[in-house]
CSV table of C-alpha atoms in Angstrom, one decimal:
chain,number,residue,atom,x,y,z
M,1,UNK,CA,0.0,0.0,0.0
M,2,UNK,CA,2.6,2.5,1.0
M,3,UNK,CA,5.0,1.7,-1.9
M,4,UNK,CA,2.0,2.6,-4.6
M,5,UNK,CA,1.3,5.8,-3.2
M,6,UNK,CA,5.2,6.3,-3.2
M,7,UNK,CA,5.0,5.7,-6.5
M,8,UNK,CA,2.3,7.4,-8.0
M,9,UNK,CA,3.6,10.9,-5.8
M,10,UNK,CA,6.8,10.2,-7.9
M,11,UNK,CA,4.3,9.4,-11.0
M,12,UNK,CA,2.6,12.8,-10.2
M,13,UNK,CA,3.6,16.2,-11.8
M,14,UNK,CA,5.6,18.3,-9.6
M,15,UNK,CA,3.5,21.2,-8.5
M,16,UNK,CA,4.8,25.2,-9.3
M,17,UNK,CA,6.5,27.1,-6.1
M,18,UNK,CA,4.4,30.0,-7.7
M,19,UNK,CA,1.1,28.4,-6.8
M,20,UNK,CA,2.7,28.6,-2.7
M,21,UNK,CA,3.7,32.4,-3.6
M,22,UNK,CA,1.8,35.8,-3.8
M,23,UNK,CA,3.3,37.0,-7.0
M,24,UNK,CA,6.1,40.6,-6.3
M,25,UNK,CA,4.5,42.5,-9.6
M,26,UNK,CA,7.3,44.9,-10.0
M,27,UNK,CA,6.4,48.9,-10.5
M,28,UNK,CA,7.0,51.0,-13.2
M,29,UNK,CA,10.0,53.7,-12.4
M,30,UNK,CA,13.7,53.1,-12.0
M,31,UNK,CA,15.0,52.0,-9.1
M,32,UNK,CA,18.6,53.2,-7.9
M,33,UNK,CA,21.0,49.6,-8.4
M,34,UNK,CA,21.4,47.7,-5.3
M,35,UNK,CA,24.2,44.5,-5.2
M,36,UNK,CA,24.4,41.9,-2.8
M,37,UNK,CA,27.6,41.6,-0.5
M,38,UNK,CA,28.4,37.9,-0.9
M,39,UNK,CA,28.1,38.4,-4.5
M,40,UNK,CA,30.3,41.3,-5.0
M,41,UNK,CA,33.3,39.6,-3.0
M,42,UNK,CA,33.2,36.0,-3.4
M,43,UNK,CA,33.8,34.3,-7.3
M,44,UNK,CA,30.1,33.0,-7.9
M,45,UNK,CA,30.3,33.5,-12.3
M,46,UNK,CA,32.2,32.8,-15.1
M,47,UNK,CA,34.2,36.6,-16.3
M,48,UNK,CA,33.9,34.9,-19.5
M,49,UNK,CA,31.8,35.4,-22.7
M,50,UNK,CA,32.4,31.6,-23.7
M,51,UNK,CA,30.4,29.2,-22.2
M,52,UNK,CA,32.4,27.7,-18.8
M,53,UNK,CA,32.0,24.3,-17.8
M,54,UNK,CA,34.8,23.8,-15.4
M,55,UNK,CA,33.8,24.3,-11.8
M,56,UNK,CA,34.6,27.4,-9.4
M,57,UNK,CA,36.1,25.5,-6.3
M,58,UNK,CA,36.9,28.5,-4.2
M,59,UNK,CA,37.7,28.0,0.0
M,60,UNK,CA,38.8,30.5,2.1
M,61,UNK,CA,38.6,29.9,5.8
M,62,UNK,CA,35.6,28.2,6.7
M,63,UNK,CA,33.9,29.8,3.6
M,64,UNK,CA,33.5,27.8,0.4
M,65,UNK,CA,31.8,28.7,-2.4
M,66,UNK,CA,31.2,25.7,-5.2
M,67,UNK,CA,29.8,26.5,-8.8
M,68,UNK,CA,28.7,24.0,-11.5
M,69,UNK,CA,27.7,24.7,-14.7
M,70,UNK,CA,25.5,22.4,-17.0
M,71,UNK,CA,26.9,21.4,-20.6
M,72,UNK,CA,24.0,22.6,-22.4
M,73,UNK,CA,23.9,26.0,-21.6
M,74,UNK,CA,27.2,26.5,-19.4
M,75,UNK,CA,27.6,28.4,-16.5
M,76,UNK,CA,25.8,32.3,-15.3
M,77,UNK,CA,28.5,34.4,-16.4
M,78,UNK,CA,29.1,38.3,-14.8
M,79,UNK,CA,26.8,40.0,-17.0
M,80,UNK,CA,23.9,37.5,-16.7
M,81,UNK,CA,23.9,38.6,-12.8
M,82,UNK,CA,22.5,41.8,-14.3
M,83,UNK,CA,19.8,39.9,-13.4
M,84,UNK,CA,20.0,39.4,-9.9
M,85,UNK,CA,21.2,42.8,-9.4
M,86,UNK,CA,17.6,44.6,-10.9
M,87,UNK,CA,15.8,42.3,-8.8
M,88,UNK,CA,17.4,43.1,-5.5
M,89,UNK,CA,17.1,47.0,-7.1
M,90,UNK,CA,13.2,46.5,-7.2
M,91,UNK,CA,12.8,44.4,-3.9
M,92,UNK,CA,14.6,47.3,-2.1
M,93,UNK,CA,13.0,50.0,-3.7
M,94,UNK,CA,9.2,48.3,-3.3
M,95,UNK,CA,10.3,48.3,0.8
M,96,UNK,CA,11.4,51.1,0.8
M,97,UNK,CA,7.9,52.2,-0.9
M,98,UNK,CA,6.1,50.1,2.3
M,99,UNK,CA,5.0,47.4,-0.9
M,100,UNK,CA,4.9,44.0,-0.3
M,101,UNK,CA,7.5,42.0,-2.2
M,102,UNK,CA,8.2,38.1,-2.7
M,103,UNK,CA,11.0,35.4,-4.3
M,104,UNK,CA,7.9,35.8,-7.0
M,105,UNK,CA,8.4,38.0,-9.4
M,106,UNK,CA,6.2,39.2,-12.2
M,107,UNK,CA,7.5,41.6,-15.0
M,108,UNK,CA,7.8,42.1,-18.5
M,109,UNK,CA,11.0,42.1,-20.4
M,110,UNK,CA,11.5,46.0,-21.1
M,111,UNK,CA,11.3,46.4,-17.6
M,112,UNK,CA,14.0,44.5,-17.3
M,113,UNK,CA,16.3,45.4,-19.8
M,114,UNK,CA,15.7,49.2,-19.2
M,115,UNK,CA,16.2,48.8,-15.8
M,116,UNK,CA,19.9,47.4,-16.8
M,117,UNK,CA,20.4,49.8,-19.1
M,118,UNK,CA,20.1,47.6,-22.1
M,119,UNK,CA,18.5,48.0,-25.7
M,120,UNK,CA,14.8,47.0,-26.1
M,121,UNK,CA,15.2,45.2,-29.4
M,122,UNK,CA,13.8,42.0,-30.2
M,123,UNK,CA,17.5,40.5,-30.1
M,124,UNK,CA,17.9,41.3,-26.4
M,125,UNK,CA,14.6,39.7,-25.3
M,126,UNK,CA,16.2,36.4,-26.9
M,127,UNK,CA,19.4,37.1,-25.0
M,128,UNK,CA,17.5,37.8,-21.8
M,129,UNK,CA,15.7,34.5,-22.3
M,130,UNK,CA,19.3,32.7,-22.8
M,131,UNK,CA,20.6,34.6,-19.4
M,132,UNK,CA,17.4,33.1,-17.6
M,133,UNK,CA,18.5,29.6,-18.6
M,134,UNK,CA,21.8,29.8,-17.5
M,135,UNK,CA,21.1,31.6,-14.1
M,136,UNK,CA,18.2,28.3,-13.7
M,137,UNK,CA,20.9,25.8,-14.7
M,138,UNK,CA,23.9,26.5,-12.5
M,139,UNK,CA,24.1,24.9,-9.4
M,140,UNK,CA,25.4,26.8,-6.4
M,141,UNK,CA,26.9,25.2,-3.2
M,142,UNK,CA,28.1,27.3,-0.3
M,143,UNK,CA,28.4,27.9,3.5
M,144,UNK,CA,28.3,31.6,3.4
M,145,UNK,CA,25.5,32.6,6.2
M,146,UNK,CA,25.7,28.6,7.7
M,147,UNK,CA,23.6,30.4,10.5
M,148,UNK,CA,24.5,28.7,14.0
M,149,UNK,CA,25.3,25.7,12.9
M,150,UNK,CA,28.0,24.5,10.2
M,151,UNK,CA,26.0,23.9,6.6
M,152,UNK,CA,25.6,23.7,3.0
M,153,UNK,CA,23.3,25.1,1.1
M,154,UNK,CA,22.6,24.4,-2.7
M,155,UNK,CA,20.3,25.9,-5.1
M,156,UNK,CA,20.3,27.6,-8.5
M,157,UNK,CA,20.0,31.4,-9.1
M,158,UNK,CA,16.4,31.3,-10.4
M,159,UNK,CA,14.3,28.4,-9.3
M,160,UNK,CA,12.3,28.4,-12.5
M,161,UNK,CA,11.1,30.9,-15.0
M,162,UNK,CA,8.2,31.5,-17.4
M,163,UNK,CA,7.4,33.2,-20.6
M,164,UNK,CA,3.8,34.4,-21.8
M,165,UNK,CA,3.4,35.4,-24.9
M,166,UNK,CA,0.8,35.6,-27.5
M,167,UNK,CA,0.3,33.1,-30.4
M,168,UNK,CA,2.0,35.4,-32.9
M,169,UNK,CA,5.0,35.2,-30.4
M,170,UNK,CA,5.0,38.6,-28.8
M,171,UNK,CA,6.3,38.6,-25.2
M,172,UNK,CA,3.6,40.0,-23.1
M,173,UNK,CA,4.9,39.5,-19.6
M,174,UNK,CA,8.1,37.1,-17.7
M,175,UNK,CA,7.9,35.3,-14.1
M,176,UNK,CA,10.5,33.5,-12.4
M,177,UNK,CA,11.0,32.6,-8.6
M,178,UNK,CA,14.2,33.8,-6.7
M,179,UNK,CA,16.1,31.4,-4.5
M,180,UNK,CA,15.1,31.6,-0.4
M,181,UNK,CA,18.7,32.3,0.2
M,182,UNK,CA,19.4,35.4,-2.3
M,183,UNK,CA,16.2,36.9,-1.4
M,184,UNK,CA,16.4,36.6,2.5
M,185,UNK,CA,20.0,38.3,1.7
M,186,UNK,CA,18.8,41.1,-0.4
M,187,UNK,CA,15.3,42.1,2.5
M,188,UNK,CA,18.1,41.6,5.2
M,189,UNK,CA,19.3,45.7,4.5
M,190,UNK,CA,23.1,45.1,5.8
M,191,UNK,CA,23.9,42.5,3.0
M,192,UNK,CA,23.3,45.3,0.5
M,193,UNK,CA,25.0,47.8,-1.1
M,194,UNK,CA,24.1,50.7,-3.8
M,195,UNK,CA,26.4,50.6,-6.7
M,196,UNK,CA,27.1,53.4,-9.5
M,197,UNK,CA,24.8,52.6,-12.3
M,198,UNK,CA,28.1,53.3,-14.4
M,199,UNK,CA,28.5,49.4,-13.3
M,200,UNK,CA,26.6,48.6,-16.5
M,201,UNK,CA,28.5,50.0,-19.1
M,202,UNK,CA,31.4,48.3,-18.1
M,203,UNK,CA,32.4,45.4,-20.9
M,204,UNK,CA,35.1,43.4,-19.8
M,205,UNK,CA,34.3,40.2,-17.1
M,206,UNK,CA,37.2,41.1,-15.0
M,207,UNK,CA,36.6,44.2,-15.0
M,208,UNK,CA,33.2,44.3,-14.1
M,209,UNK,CA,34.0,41.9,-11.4
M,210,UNK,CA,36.9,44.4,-9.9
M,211,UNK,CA,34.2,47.0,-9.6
M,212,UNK,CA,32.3,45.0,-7.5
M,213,UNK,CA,35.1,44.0,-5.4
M,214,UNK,CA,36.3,47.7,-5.3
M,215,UNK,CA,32.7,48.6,-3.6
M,216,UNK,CA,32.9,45.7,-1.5
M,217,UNK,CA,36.4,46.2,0.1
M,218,UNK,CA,36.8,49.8,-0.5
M,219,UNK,CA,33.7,51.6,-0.2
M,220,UNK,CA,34.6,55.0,0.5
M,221,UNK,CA,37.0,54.3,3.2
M,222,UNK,CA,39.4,57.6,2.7
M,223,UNK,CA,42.2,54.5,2.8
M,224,UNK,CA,40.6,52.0,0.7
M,225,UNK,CA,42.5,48.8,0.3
M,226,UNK,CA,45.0,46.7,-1.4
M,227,UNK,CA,45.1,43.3,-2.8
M,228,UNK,CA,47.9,41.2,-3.9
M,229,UNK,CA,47.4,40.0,-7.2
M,230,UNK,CA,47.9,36.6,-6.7
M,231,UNK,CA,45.1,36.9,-3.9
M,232,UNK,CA,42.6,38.3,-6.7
M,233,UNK,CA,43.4,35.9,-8.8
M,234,UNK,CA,42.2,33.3,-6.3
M,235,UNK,CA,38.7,35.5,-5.7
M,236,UNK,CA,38.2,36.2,-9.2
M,237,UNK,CA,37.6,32.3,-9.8
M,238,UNK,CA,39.3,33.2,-13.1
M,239,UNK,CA,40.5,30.1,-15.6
M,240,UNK,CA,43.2,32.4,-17.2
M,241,UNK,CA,46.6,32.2,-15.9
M,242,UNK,CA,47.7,34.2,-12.6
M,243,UNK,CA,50.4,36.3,-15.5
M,244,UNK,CA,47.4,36.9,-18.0
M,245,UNK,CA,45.1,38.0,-15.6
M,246,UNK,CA,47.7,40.3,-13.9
M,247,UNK,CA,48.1,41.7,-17.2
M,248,UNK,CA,44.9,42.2,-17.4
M,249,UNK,CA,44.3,44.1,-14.1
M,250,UNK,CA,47.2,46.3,-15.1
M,251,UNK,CA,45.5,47.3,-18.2
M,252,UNK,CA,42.3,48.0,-16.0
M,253,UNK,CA,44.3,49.7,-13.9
M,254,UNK,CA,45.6,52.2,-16.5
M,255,UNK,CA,42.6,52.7,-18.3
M,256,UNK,CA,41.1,54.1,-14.7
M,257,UNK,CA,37.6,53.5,-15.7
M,258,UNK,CA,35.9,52.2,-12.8
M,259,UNK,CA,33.5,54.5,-11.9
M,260,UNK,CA,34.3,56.2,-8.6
M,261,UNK,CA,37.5,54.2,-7.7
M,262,UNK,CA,41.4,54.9,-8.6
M,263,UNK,CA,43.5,52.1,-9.4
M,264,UNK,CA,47.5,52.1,-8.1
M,265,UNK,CA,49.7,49.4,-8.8
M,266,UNK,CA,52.6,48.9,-6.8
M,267,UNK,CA,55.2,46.4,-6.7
M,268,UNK,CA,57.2,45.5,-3.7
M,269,UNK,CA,60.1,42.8,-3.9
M,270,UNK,CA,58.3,40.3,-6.2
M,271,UNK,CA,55.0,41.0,-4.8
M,272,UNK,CA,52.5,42.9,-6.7
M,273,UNK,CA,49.8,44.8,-5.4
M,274,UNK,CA,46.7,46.7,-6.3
M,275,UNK,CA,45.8,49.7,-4.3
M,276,UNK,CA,42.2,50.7,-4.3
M,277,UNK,CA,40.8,54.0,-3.4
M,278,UNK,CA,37.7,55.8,-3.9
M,279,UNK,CA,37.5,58.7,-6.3
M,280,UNK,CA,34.3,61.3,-6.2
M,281,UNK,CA,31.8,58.2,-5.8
M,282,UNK,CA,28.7,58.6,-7.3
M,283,UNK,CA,26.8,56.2,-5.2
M,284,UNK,CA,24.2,57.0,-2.1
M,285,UNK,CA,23.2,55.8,0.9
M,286,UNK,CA,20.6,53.0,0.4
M,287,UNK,CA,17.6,55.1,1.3
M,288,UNK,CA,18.9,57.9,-0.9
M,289,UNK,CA,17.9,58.1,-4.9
M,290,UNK,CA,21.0,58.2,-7.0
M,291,UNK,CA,21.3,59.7,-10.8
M,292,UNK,CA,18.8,58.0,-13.4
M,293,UNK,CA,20.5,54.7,-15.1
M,294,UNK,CA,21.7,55.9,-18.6
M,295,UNK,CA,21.8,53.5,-21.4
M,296,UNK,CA,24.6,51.0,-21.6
M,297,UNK,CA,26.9,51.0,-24.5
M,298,UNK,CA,26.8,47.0,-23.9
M,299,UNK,CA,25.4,45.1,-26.7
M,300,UNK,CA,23.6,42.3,-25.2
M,301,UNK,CA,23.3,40.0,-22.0
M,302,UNK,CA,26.1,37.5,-21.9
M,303,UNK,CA,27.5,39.1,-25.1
M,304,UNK,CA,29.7,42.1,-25.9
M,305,UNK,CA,32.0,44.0,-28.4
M,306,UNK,CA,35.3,44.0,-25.7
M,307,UNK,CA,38.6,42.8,-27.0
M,308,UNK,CA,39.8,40.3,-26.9
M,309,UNK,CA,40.8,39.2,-22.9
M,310,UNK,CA,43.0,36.9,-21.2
M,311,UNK,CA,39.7,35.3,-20.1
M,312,UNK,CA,38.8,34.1,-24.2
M,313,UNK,CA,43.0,33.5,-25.2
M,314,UNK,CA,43.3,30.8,-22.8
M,315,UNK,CA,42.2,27.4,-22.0
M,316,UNK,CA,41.3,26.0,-18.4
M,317,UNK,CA,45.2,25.3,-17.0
M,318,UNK,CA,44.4,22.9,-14.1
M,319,UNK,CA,7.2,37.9,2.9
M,320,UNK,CA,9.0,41.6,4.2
M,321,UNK,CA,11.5,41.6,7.4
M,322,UNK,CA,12.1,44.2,9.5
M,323,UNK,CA,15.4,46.6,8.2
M,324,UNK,CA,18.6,45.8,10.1
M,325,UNK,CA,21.7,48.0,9.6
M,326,UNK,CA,25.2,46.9,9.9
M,327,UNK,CA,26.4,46.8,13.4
M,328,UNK,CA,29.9,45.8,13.1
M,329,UNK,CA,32.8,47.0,10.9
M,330,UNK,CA,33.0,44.6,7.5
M,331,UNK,CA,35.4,42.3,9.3
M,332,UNK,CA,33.4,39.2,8.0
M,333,UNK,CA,35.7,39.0,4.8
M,334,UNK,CA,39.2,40.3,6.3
M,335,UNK,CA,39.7,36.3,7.0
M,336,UNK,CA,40.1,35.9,3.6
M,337,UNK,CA,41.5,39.6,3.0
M,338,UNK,CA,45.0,41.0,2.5
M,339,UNK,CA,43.8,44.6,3.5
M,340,UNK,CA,45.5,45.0,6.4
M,341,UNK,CA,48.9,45.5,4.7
M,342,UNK,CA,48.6,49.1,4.5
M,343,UNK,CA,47.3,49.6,7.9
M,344,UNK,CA,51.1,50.3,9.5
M,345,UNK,CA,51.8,52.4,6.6
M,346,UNK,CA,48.9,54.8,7.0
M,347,UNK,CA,49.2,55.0,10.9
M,348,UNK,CA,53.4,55.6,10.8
M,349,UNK,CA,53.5,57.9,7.8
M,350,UNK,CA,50.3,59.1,6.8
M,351,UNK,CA,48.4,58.7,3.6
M,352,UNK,CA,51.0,58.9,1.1
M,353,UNK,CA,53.4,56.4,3.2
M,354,UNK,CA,55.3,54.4,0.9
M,355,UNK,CA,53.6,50.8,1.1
M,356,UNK,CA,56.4,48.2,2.8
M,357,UNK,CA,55.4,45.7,1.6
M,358,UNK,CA,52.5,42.4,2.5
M,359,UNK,CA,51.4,41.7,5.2
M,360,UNK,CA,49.7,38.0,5.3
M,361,UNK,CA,46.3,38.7,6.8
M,362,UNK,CA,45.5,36.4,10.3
M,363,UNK,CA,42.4,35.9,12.5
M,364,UNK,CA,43.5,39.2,14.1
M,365,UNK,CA,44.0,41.2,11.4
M,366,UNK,CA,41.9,44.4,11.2
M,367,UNK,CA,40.8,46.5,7.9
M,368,UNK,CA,42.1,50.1,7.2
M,369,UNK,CA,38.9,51.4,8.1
M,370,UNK,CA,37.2,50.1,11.1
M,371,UNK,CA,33.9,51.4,9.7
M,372,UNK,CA,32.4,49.1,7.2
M,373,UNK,CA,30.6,51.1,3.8
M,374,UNK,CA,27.1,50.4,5.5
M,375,UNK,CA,28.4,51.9,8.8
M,376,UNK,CA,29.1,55.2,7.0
M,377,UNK,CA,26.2,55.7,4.5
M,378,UNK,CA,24.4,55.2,7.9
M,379,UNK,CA,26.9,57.6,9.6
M,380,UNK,CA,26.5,60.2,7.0
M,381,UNK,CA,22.5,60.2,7.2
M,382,UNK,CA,23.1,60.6,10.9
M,383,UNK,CA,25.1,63.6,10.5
M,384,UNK,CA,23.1,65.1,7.9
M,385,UNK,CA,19.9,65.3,10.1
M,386,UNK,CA,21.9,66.6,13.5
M,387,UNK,CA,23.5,68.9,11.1
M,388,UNK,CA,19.6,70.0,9.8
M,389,UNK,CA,18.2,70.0,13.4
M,390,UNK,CA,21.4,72.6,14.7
M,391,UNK,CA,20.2,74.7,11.6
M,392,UNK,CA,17.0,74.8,13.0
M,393,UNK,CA,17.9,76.1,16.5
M,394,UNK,CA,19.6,78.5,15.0
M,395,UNK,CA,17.1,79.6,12.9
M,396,UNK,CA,15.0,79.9,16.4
């Protein structure tokens, strides 16, 4: 008795998440661009326009993040976390509007694409649609937020996705369901960060990526921070060698296009380095509108007209929750960080101290700042309102 209703349940068809979900239908308007931490810092795509089969195996401490990518389509790649990065733009901005929101979204494609700052044409709809594939099909395996108890967690970036469309094929309208653990990330206000909406008109992988790691780590910390190469190298989850992609961070680095960071390199015995400071940022605090997105020179999702990269010329070698802010300095990453090397320099010679030299990071290890980015877009609000409410006394 119990082994045929086993198998008829396995016979039966398995039943949509959407039919257990009130569906988020996203507004019209743009919403300032919102990235998650864990994303920004840890390698979670492929920086390559090719597909990617190979697996990221990264560990760092008692972190690991594990990425697997199906033959068919191959794995998410940078730009297809577009994506993920409008959602978490809407979900904030529909709280911050007092809207209910859910892993359920509901939205037509020009929404999308607009909001990304992508063309509308009937190319990029088709692009889009291969994005969503990829971002269903990878498989992600991590630790990152284990909660109390040492665990793994697997999913993939969408859960599943839909089309509508009428029978002359016209796209009317898209759905697709967000994994629990992005989405209890993105509601939970501390794992967020704004980033420039200049993000999107960057075309290389690795240089997209080093944005992201440049908001993560640097912020606007008046010190920022430094990496050694061989240490980015390891976060990028990059399959080009460690000499090609240093070539390519050099190239970065003199082109001096990420928005609202400057890019040093420095060199000290046979250690190279990348020093990361901020430069006029154009980002906000999170409750704070930023300029409108412009449109991207980018020519597609998962597709654009960069050179040539180190990435492509080489094979493989080897339900809303109350706000929280961030309480604590970003020390949750310096484990796995090499930031504190210019910590002595700053404090014995000031900010143009000559950097020594490396300084391996350890358990006890502190950042340059001790304020984490989230600390002072919340310390800035602060001091703008006791700066309004002294005006007002005055006034009086």
């Amino acid at each position: 008795m119990t082994l045929g209703v086993e198998q008829e349940r396995r016979r039966a068809p398995r039943q949509s998440e959407r039919t257990r979900l009130d569906p988020f239908v996203v507004i019209g308007g743009d919403a300032s661009p919102r990235d998650q931490r864990d994303l920004m810092e840890r390698p979670f795509f492929s920086l390559s326009k090719s597909p990617r089969t190979k697996p990221i195996l990264y560990r760092a401490n008692d972190v690991e993040v594990q990425v697997f990518g199906m033959p068919e389509h191959g794995m998410a790649t940078i730009w297809d976390a577009d994506v993920l990065i409008w959602a978490a733009s809407q979900i904030v901005r529909a709280e911050n509007l007092g809207l209910s929101t859910s892993r359920f979204f509901r939205f037509t494609p020009y929404q999308l694409l607009r909001g990304v700052g992508r063309p509308t044409g009937n190319q990029q709809y088709l692009l889009l649609k291969a994005a969503l594939a990829r971002l269903q099909s990878t498989v992600i395996v991590t630790t990152i937020r284990n909660g109390e108890h040492w665990r793994r967690r697997q999913f993939s970036w969408i859960n599943e996705w839909e089309e509508m469309s009428t029978r002359a094929g016209r796209v009317e309208g898209m759905e697709f369901v967000l994994p629990d653990w992005f989405y209890s990330s993105v509601v939970d206000r501390s794992l967020v960060l704004t980033i420039d909406p200049a993000y999107f008109r960057l075309t290389g992988g690795i240089e997209r990526w080093l944005y992201r790691v440049a908001r993560k780590h640097a912020g606007r910390q008046r010190h920022g921070w430094v990496f050694e190469f061989a240490h980015l190298h390891a976060k990028s989850g990059s399959l080009a060698r460690v000499s090609d992609f240093a070539l390519d961070i050099r190239r970065i680095a003199a082109r001096q296009r990420l928005p609202g960071y400057r890019l040093l390199v420095e060199r000290k015995g046979r250690a190279e380095l990348l020093r990361i400071l901020p430069a006029d940022p154009s980002t906000v605090p999170v409750n704070n509108p930023v300029n409108r997105l412009g449109r991207s020179g980018a020519k597609s999702i998962g597709r654009s007209g960069a050179a040539l990269s180190a990435e492509q010329a080489h094979p493989p070698r080897l339900n809303p929750r109350a706000e929280r802010q961030s309480l604590t300095a970003n020390l949750e990453s310096n484990r796995e960080s090499n930031s504190s090397a210019l910590t002595h320099a700053y404090e014995s010679r000031g900010a143009s101290a000559e950097f020594r030299g490396p300084v391996r990071n350890t358990r006890g290890s502190s950042p340059i700042s001790t304020t984490s980015s989230a600390e002072e877009e919340s310390a800035q609000d602060t001091c703008d309102v006791d700066r309004r409410e002294n005006s007002k006394r005055s006034k009086r």
